PDB file of C-alpha atoms in Angstrom:
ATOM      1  CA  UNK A   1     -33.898  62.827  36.283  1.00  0.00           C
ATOM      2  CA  UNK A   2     -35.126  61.428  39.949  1.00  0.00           C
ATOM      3  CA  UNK A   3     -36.460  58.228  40.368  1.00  0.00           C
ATOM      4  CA  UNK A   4     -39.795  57.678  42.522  1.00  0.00           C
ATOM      5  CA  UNK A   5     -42.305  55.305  43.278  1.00  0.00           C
ATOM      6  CA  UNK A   6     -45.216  56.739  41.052  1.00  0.00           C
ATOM      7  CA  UNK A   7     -48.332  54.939  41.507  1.00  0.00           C
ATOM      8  CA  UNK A   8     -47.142  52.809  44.268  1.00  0.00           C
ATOM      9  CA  UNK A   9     -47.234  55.313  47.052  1.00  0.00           C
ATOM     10  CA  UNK A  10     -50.592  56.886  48.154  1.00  0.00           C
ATOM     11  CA  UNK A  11     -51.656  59.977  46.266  1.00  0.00           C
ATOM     12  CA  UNK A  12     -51.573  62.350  49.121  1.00  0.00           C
ATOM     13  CA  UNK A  13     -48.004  61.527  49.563  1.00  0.00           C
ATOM     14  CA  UNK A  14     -47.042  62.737  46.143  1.00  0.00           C
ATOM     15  CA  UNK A  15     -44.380  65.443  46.261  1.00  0.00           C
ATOM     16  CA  UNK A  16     -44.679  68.565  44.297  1.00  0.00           C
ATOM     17  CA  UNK A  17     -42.158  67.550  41.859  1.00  0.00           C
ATOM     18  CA  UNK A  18     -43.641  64.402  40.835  1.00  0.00           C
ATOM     19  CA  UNK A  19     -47.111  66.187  40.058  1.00  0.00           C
ATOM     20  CA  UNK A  20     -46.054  69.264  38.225  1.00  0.00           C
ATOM     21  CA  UNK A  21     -42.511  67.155  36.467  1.00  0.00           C
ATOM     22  CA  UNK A  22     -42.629  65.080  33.289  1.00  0.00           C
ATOM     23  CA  UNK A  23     -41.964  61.571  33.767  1.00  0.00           C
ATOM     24  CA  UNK A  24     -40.400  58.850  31.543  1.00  0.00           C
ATOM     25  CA  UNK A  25     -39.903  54.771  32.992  1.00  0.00           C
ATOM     26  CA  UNK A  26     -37.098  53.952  34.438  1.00  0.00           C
ATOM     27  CA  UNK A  27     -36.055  50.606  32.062  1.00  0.00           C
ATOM     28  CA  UNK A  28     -37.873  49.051  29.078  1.00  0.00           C
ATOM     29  CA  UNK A  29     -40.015  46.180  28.907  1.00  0.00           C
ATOM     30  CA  UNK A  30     -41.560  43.962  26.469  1.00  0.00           C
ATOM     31  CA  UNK A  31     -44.859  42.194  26.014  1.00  0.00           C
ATOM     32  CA  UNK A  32     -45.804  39.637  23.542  1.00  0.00           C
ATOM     33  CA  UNK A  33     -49.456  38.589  22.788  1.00  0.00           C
ATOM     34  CA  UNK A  34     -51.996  38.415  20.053  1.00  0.00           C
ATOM     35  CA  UNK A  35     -54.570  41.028  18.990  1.00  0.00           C
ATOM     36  CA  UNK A  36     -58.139  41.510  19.722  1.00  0.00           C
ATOM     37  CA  UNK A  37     -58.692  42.154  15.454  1.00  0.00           C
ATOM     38  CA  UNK A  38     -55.726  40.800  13.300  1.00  0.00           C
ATOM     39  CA  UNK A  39     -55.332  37.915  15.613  1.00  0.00           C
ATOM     40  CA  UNK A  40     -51.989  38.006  15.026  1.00  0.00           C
ATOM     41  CA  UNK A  41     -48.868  37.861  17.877  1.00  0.00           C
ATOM     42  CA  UNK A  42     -47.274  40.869  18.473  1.00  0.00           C
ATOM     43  CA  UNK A  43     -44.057  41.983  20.276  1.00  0.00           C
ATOM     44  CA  UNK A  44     -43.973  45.962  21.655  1.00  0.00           C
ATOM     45  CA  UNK A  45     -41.521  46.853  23.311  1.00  0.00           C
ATOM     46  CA  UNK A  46     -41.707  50.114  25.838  1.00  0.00           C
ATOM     47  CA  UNK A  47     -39.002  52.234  26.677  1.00  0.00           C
ATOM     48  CA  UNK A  48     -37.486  55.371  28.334  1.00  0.00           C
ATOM     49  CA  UNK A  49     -37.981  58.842  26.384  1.00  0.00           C
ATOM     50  CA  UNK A  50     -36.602  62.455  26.803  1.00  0.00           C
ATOM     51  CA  UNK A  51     -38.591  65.181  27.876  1.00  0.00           C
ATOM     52  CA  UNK A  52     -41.394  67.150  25.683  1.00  0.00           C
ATOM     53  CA  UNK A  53     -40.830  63.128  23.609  1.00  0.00           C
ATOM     54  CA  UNK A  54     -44.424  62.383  24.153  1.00  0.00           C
ATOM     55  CA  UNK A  55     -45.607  58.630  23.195  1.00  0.00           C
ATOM     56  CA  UNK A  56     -44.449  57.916  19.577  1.00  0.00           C
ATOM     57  CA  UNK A  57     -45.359  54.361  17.935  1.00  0.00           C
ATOM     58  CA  UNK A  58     -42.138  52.987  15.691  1.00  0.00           C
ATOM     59  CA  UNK A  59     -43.777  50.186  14.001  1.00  0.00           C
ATOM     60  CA  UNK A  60     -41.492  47.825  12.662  1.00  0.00           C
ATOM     61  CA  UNK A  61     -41.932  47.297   8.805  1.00  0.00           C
ATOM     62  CA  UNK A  62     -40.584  44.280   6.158  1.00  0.00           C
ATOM     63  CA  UNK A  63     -37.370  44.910   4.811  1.00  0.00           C
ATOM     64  CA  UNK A  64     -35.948  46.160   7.865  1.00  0.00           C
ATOM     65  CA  UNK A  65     -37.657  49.579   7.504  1.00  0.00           C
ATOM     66  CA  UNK A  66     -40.023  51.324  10.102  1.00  0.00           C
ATOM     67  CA  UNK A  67     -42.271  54.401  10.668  1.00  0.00           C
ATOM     68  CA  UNK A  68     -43.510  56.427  13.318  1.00  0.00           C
ATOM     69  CA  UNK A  69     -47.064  57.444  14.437  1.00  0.00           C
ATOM     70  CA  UNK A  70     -47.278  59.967  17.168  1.00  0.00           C
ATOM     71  CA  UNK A  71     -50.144  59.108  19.508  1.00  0.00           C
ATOM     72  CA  UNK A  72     -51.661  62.004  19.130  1.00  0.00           C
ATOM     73  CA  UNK A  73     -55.535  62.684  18.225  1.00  0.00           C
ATOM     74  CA  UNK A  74     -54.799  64.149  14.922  1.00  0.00           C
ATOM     75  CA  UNK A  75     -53.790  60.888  13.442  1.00  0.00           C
ATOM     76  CA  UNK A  76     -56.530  59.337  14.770  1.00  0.00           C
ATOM     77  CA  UNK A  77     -58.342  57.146  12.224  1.00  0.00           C
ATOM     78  CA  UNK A  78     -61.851  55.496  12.745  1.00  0.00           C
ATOM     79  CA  UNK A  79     -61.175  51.375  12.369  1.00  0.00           C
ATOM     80  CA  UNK A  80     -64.407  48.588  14.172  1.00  0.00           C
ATOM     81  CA  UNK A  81     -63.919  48.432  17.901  1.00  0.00           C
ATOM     82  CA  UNK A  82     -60.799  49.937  18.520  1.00  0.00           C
ATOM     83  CA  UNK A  83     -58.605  53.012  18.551  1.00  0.00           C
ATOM     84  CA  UNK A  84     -56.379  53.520  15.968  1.00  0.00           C
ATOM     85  CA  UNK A  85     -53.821  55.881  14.398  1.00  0.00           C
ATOM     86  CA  UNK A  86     -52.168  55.917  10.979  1.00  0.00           C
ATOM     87  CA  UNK A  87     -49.283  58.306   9.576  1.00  0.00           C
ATOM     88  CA  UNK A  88     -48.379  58.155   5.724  1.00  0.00           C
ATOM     89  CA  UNK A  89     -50.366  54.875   5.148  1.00  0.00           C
ATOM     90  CA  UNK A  90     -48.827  53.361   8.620  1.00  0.00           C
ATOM     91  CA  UNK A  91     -51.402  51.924  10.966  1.00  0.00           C
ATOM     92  CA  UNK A  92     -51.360  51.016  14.306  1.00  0.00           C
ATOM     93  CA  UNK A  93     -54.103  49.387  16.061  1.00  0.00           C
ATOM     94  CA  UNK A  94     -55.887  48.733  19.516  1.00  0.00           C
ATOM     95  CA  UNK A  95     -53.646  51.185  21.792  1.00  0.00           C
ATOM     96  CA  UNK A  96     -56.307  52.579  23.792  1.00  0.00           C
ATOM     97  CA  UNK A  97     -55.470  49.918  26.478  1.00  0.00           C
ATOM     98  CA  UNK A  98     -51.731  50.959  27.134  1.00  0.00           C
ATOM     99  CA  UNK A  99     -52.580  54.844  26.172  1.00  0.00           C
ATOM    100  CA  UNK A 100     -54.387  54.538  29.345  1.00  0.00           C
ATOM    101  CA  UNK A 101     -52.476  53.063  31.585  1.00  0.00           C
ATOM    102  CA  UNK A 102     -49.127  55.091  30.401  1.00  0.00           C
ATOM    103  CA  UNK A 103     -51.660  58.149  30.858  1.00  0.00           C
ATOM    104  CA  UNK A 104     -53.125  57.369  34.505  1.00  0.00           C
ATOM    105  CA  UNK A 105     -49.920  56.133  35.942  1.00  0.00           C
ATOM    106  CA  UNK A 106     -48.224  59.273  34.699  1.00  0.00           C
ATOM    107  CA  UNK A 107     -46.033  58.586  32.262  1.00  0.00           C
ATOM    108  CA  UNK A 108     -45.727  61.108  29.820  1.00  0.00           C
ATOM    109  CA  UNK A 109     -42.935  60.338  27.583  1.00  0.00           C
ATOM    110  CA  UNK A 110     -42.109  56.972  26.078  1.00  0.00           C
ATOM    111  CA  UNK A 111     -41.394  54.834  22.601  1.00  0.00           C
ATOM    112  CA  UNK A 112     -43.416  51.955  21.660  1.00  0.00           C
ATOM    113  CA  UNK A 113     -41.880  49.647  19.118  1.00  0.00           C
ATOM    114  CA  UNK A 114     -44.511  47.258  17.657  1.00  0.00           C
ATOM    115  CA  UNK A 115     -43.654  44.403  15.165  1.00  0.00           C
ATOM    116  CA  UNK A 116     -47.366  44.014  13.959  1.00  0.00           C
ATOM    117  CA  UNK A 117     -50.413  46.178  12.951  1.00  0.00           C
ATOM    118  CA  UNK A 118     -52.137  45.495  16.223  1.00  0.00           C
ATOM    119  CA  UNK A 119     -50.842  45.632  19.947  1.00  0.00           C
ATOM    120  CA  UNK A 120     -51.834  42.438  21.651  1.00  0.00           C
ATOM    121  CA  UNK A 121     -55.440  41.813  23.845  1.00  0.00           C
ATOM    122  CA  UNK A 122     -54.201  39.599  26.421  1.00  0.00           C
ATOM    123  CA  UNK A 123     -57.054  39.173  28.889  1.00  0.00           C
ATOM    124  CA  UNK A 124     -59.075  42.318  27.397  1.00  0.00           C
ATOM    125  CA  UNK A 125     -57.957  44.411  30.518  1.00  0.00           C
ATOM    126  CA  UNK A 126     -55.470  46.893  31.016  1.00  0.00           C
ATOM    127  CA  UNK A 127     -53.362  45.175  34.068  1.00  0.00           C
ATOM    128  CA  UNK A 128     -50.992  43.439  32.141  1.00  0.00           C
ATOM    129  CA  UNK A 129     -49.571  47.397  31.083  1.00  0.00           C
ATOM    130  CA  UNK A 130     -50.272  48.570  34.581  1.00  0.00           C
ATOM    131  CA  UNK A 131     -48.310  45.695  35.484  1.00  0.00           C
ATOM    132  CA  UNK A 132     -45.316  46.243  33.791  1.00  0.00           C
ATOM    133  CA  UNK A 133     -45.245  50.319  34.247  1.00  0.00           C
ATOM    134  CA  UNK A 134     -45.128  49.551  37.653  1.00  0.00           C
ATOM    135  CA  UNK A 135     -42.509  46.831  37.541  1.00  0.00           C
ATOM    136  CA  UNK A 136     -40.325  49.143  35.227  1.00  0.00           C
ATOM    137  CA  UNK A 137     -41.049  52.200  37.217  1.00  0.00           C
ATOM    138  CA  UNK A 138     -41.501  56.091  36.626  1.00  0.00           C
ATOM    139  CA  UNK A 139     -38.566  58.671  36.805  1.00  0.00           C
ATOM    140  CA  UNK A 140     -39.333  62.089  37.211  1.00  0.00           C
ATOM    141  CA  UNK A 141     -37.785  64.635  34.656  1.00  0.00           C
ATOM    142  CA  UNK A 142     -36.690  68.388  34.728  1.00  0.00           C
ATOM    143  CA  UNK A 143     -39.273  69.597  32.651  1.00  0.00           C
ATOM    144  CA  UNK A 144     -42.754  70.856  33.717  1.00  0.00           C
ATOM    145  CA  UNK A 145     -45.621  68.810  32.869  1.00  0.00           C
ATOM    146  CA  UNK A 146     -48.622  70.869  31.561  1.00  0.00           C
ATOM    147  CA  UNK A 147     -51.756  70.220  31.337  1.00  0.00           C
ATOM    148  CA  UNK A 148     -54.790  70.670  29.831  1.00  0.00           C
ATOM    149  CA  UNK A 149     -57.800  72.470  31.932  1.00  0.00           C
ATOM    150  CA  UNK A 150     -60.973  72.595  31.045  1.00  0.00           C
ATOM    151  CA  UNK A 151     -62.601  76.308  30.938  1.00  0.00           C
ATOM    152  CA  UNK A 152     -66.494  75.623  29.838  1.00  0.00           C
ATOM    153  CA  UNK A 153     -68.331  72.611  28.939  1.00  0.00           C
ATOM    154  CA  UNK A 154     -68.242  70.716  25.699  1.00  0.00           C
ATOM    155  CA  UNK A 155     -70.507  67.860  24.849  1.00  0.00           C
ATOM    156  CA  UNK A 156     -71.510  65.441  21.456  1.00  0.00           C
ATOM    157  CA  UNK A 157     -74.231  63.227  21.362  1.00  0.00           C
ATOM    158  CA  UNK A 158     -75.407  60.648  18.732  1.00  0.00           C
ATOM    159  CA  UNK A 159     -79.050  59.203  19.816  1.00  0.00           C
ATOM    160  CA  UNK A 160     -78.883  57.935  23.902  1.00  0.00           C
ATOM    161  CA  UNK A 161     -74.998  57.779  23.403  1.00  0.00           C
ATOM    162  CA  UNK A 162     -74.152  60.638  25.041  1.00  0.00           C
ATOM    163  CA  UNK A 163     -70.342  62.164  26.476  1.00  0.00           C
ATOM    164  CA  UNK A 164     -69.433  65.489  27.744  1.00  0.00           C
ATOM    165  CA  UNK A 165     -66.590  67.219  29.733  1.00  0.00           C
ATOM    166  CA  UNK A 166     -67.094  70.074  31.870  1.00  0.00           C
ATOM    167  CA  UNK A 167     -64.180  72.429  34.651  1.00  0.00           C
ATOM    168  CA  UNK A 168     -62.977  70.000  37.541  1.00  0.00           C
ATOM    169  CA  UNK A 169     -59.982  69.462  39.608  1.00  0.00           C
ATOM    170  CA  UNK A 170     -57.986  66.461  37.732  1.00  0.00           C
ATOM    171  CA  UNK A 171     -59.691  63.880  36.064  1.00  0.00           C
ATOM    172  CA  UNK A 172     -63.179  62.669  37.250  1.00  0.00           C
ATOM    173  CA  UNK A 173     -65.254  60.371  34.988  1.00  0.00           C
ATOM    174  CA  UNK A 174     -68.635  59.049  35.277  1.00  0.00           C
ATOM    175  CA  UNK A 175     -70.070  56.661  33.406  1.00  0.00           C
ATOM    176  CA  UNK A 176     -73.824  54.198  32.359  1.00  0.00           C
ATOM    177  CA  UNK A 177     -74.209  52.008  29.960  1.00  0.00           C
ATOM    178  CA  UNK A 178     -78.076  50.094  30.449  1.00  0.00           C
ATOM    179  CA  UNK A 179     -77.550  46.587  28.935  1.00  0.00           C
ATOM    180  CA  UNK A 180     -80.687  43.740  28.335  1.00  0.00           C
ATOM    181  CA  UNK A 181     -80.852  41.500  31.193  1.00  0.00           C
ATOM    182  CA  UNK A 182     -78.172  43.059  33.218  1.00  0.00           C
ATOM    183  CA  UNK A 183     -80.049  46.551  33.720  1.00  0.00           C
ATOM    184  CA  UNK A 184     -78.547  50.337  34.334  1.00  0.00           C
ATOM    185  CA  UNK A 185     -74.914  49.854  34.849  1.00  0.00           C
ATOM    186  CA  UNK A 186     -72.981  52.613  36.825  1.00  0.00           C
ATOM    187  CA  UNK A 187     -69.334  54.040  37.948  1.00  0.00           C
ATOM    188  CA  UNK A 188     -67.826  57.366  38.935  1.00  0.00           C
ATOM    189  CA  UNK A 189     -64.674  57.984  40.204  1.00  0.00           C
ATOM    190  CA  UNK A 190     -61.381  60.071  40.294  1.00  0.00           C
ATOM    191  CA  UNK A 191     -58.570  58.887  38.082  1.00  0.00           C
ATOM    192  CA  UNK A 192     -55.494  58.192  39.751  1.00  0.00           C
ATOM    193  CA  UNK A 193     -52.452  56.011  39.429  1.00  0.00           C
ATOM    194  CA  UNK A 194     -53.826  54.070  42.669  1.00  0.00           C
ATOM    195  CA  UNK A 195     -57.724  54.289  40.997  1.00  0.00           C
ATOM    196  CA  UNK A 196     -57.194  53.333  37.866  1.00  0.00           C
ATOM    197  CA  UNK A 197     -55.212  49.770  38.762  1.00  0.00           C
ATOM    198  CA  UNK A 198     -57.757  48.959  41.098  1.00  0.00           C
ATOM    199  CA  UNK A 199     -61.078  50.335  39.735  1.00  0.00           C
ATOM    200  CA  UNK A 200     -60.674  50.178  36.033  1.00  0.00           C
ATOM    201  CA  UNK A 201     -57.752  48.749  34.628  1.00  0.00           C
ATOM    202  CA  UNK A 202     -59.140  45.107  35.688  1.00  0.00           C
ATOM    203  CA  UNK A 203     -62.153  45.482  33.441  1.00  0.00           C
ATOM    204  CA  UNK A 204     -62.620  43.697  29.827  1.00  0.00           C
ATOM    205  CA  UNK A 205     -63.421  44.357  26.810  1.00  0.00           C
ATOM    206  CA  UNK A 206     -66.875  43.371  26.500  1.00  0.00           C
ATOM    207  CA  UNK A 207     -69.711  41.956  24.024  1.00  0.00           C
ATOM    208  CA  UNK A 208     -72.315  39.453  23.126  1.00  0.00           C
ATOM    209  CA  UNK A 209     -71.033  35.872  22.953  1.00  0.00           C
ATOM    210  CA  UNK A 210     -73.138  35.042  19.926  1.00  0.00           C
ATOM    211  CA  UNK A 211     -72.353  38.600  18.220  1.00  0.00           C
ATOM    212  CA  UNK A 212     -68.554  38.062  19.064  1.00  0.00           C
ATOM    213  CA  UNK A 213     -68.318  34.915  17.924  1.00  0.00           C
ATOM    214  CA  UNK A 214     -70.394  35.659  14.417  1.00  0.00           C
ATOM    215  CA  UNK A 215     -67.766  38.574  14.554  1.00  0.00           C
ATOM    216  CA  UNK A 216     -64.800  36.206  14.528  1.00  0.00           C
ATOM    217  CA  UNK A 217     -66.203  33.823  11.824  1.00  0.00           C
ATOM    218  CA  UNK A 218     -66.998  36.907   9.653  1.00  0.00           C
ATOM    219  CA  UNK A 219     -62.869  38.302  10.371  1.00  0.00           C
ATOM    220  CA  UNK A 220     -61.726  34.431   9.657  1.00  0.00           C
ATOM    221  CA  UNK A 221     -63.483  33.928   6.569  1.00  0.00           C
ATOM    222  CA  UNK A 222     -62.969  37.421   4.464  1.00  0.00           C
ATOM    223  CA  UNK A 223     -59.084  37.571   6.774  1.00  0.00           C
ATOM    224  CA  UNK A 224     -60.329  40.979   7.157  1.00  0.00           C
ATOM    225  CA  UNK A 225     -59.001  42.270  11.048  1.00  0.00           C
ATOM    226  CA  UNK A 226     -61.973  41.957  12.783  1.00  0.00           C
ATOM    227  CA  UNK A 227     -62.768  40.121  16.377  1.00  0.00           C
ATOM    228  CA  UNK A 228     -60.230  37.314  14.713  1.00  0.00           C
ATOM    229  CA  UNK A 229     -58.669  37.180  18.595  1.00  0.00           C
ATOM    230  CA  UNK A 230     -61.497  37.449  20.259  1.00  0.00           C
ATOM    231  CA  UNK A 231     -62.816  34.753  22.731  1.00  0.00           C
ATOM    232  CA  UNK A 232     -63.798  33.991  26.365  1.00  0.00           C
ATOM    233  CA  UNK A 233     -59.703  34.460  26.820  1.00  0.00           C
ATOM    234  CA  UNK A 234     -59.603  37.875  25.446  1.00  0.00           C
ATOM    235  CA  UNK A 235     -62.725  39.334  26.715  1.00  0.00           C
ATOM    236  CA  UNK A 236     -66.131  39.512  28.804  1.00  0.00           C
ATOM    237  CA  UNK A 237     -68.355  37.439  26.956  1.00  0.00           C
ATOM    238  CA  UNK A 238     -72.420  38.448  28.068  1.00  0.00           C
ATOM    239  CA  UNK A 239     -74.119  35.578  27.277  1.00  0.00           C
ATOM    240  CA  UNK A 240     -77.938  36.291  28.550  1.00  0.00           C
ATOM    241  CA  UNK A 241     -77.849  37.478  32.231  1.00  0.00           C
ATOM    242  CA  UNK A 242     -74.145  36.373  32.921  1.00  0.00           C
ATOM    243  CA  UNK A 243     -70.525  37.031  32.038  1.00  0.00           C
ATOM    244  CA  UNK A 244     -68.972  33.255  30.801  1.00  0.00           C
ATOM    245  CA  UNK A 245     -66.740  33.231  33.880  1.00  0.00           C
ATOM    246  CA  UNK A 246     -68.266  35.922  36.211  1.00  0.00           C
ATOM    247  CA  UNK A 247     -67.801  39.128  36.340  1.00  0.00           C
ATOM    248  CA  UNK A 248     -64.415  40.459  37.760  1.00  0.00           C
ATOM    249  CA  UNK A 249     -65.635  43.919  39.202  1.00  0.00           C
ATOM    250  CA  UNK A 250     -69.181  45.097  39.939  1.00  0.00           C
ATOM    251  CA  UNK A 251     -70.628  47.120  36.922  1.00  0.00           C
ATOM    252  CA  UNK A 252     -67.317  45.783  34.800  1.00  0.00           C
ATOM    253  CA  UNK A 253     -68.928  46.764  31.305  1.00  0.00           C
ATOM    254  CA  UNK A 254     -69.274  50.472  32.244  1.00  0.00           C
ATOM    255  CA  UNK A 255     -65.927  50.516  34.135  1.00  0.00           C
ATOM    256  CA  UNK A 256     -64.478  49.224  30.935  1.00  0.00           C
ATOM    257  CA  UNK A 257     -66.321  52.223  28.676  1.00  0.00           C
ATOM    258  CA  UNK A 258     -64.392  54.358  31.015  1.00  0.00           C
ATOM    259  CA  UNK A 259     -61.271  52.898  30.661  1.00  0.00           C
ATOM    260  CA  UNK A 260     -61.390  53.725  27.108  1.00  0.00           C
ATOM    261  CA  UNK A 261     -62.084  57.043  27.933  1.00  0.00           C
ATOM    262  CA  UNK A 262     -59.400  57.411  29.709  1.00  0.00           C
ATOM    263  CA  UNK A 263     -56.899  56.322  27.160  1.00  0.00           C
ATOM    264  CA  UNK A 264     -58.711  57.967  23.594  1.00  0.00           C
ATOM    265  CA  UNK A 265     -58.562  61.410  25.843  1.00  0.00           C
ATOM    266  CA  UNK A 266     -54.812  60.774  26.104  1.00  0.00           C
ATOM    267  CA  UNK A 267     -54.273  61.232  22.431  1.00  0.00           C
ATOM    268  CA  UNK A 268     -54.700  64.786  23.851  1.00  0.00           C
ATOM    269  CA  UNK A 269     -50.685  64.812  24.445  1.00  0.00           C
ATOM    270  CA  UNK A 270     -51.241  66.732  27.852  1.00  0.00           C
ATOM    271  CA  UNK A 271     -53.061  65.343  30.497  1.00  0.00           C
ATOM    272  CA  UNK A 272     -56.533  66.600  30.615  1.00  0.00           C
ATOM    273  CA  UNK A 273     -58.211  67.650  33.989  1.00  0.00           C
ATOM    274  CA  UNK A 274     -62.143  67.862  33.754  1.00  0.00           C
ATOM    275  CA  UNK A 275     -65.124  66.264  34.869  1.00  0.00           C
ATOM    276  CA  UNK A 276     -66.339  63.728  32.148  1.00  0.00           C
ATOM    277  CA  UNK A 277     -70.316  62.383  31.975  1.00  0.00           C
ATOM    278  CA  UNK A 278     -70.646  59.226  29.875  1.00  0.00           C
ATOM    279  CA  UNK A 279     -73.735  57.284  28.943  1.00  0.00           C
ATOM    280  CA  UNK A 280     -73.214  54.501  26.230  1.00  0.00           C
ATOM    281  CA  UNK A 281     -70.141  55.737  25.058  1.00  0.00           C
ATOM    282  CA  UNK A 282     -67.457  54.643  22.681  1.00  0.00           C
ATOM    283  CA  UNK A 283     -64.503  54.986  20.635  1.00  0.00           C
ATOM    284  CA  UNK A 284     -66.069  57.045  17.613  1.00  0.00           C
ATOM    285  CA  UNK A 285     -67.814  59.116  20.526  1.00  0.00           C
ATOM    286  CA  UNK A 286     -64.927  59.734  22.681  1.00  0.00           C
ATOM    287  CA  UNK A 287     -62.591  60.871  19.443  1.00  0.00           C
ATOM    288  CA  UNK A 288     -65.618  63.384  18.513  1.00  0.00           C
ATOM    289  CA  UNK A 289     -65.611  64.866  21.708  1.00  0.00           C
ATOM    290  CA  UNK A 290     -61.706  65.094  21.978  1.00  0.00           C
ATOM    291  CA  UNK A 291     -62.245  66.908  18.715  1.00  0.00           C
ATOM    292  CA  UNK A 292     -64.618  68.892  19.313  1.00  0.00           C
ATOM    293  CA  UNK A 293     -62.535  70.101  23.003  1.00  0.00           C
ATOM    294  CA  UNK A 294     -59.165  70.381  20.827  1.00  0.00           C
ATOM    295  CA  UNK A 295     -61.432  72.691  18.201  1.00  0.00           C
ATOM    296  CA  UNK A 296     -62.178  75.080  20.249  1.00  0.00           C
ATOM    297  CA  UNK A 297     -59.867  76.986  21.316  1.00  0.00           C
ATOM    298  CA  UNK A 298     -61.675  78.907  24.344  1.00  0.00           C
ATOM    299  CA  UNK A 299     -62.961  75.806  25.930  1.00  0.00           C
ATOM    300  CA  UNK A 300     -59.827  74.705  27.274  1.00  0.00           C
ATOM    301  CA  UNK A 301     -55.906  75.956  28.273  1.00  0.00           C
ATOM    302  CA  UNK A 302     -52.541  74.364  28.884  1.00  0.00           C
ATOM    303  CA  UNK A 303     -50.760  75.460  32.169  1.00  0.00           C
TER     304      UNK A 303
END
């Protein structure tokens, strides 16, 4: 294995090697924090894997045991406002946050150890992962990374919520969400390791403040895991015309749809290169298109 500065250096300087090798970090790291649902603080801990590993979830159990979920679309399980898997009654929820930053800063093999259900929120962004990828750093392998290419188009739809993926070089997403009192919201861009941390890793989780907070009275009451976490802390609150706090990036709520994007298309297991259209989309839509790629067969190939 080589060590090199993945999404530090410019993406024109990349060498061959880096884009076409699997990549693992270079040292662990931890993060501690509560979740977004559950509420609940949470310890995951990230750390180096071998080659053709992929990202597994160990999730620590009582009694000392623990099980593992592969991140990996067919364990995919629909849960409220969030992306989750499950293996043999095992769940593990809220990932899509570090699924996309391991996936746009290149890192395709690593083990996440989790002591709780849910990873944690923090700020509702992705930087604190992008963050600590960066700090732990990326180290190439000897193994070719493959990826998945898009051949023809595929698209689902469920009223105006609509998401498609059609033949492009890499991974270019474009998205519009219209929202009352803010308008038509709008992004498109390439993702990159340098893109992602500054265009789309910064944005929030997003929602109503009065629907959020009904949300987290509803979770608190019947201790089901829903929105329990959730606060002006842990997320862009719309209240009216404004975000409580401002808005950190122009168009943030549509920058954050993409995010998610980003990370439910990583349950993929290769990196996907494609040209993605996305208008009020969201975790049950993005899983139903992955599907529906993953299904059939002649839309797409691994090279």
């Amino acid at each position: 294995m080589t060590p090199d500065s993945g999404s530090a250096s410019p993406a024109a300087s990349r060498t061959t090697a880096q884009a076409t090798s699997q990549a693992t970090l270079a040292r662990p790291f931890a993060l501690s924090g509560r979740g977004l649902h559950t509420g609940a603080r949470a310890t995951v801990r990230v750390s180096p894997a071998p080659a053709g590993h992929g990202i597994l979830f160990r999730r620590q159990l009582k009694g000392g045991r623990s099980a593992e979920v592969p991140a990996l679309w067919p364990f995919r399980v629909s849960q409220p406002l969030c992306t989750a898997i499950q293996r043999d009654g095992v769940l593990v929820r809220t990932i899509e946050h570090l699924m996309a930053s391991l996936s746009a800063l290149r890192i395709d093999n690593a083990l996440v150890e989790i002591d709780a259900e849910e990873l944690p929120i923090f700020d509702g962004s992705a930087v604190p992962w992008c963050t600590a990828i960066r700090e732990a750093g990326r180290v190439a392998q000897e193994a070719p990374r493959r990826r998945i290419r898009v051949r023809r188009p595929v698209a689902v739809a469920d009223g105006r919520r609509r998401l498609s993926i059609a033949p492009g070089e890499g991974l270019f997403v474009s998205g519009h969400v219209a929202l009352a009192h803010f308008g038509p919201l709008d992004w498109a861009g390439p993702v990159t390791p340098e893109s992602f941390v500054a265009e789309l890793a910064p944005s929030r989780s997003f929602g109503r403040y009065l629907r959020a907070m009904a949300g987290r009275a509803y979770g608190t009451v019947t201790r089901k895991p829903f929105l329990r976490g959730c606060g002006p802390h842990s997320a862009a609150l719309l209240l009216r015309g404004r975000v409580i706090g401002g808005m950190r990036l122009p168009a943030e709520p549509v920058r954050h749809r993409l995010l998610g994007v980003v990370g439910d298309l990583a349950l993929a297991g290769h990196p996907i290169e494609g040209r993605v259209e996305a208008a009020h989309t969201g975790h049950e839509l993005n899983h139903a298109l992955l599907a529906k790629l993953m299904a059939d067969e002649g839309a797409w190939e691994l090279v």
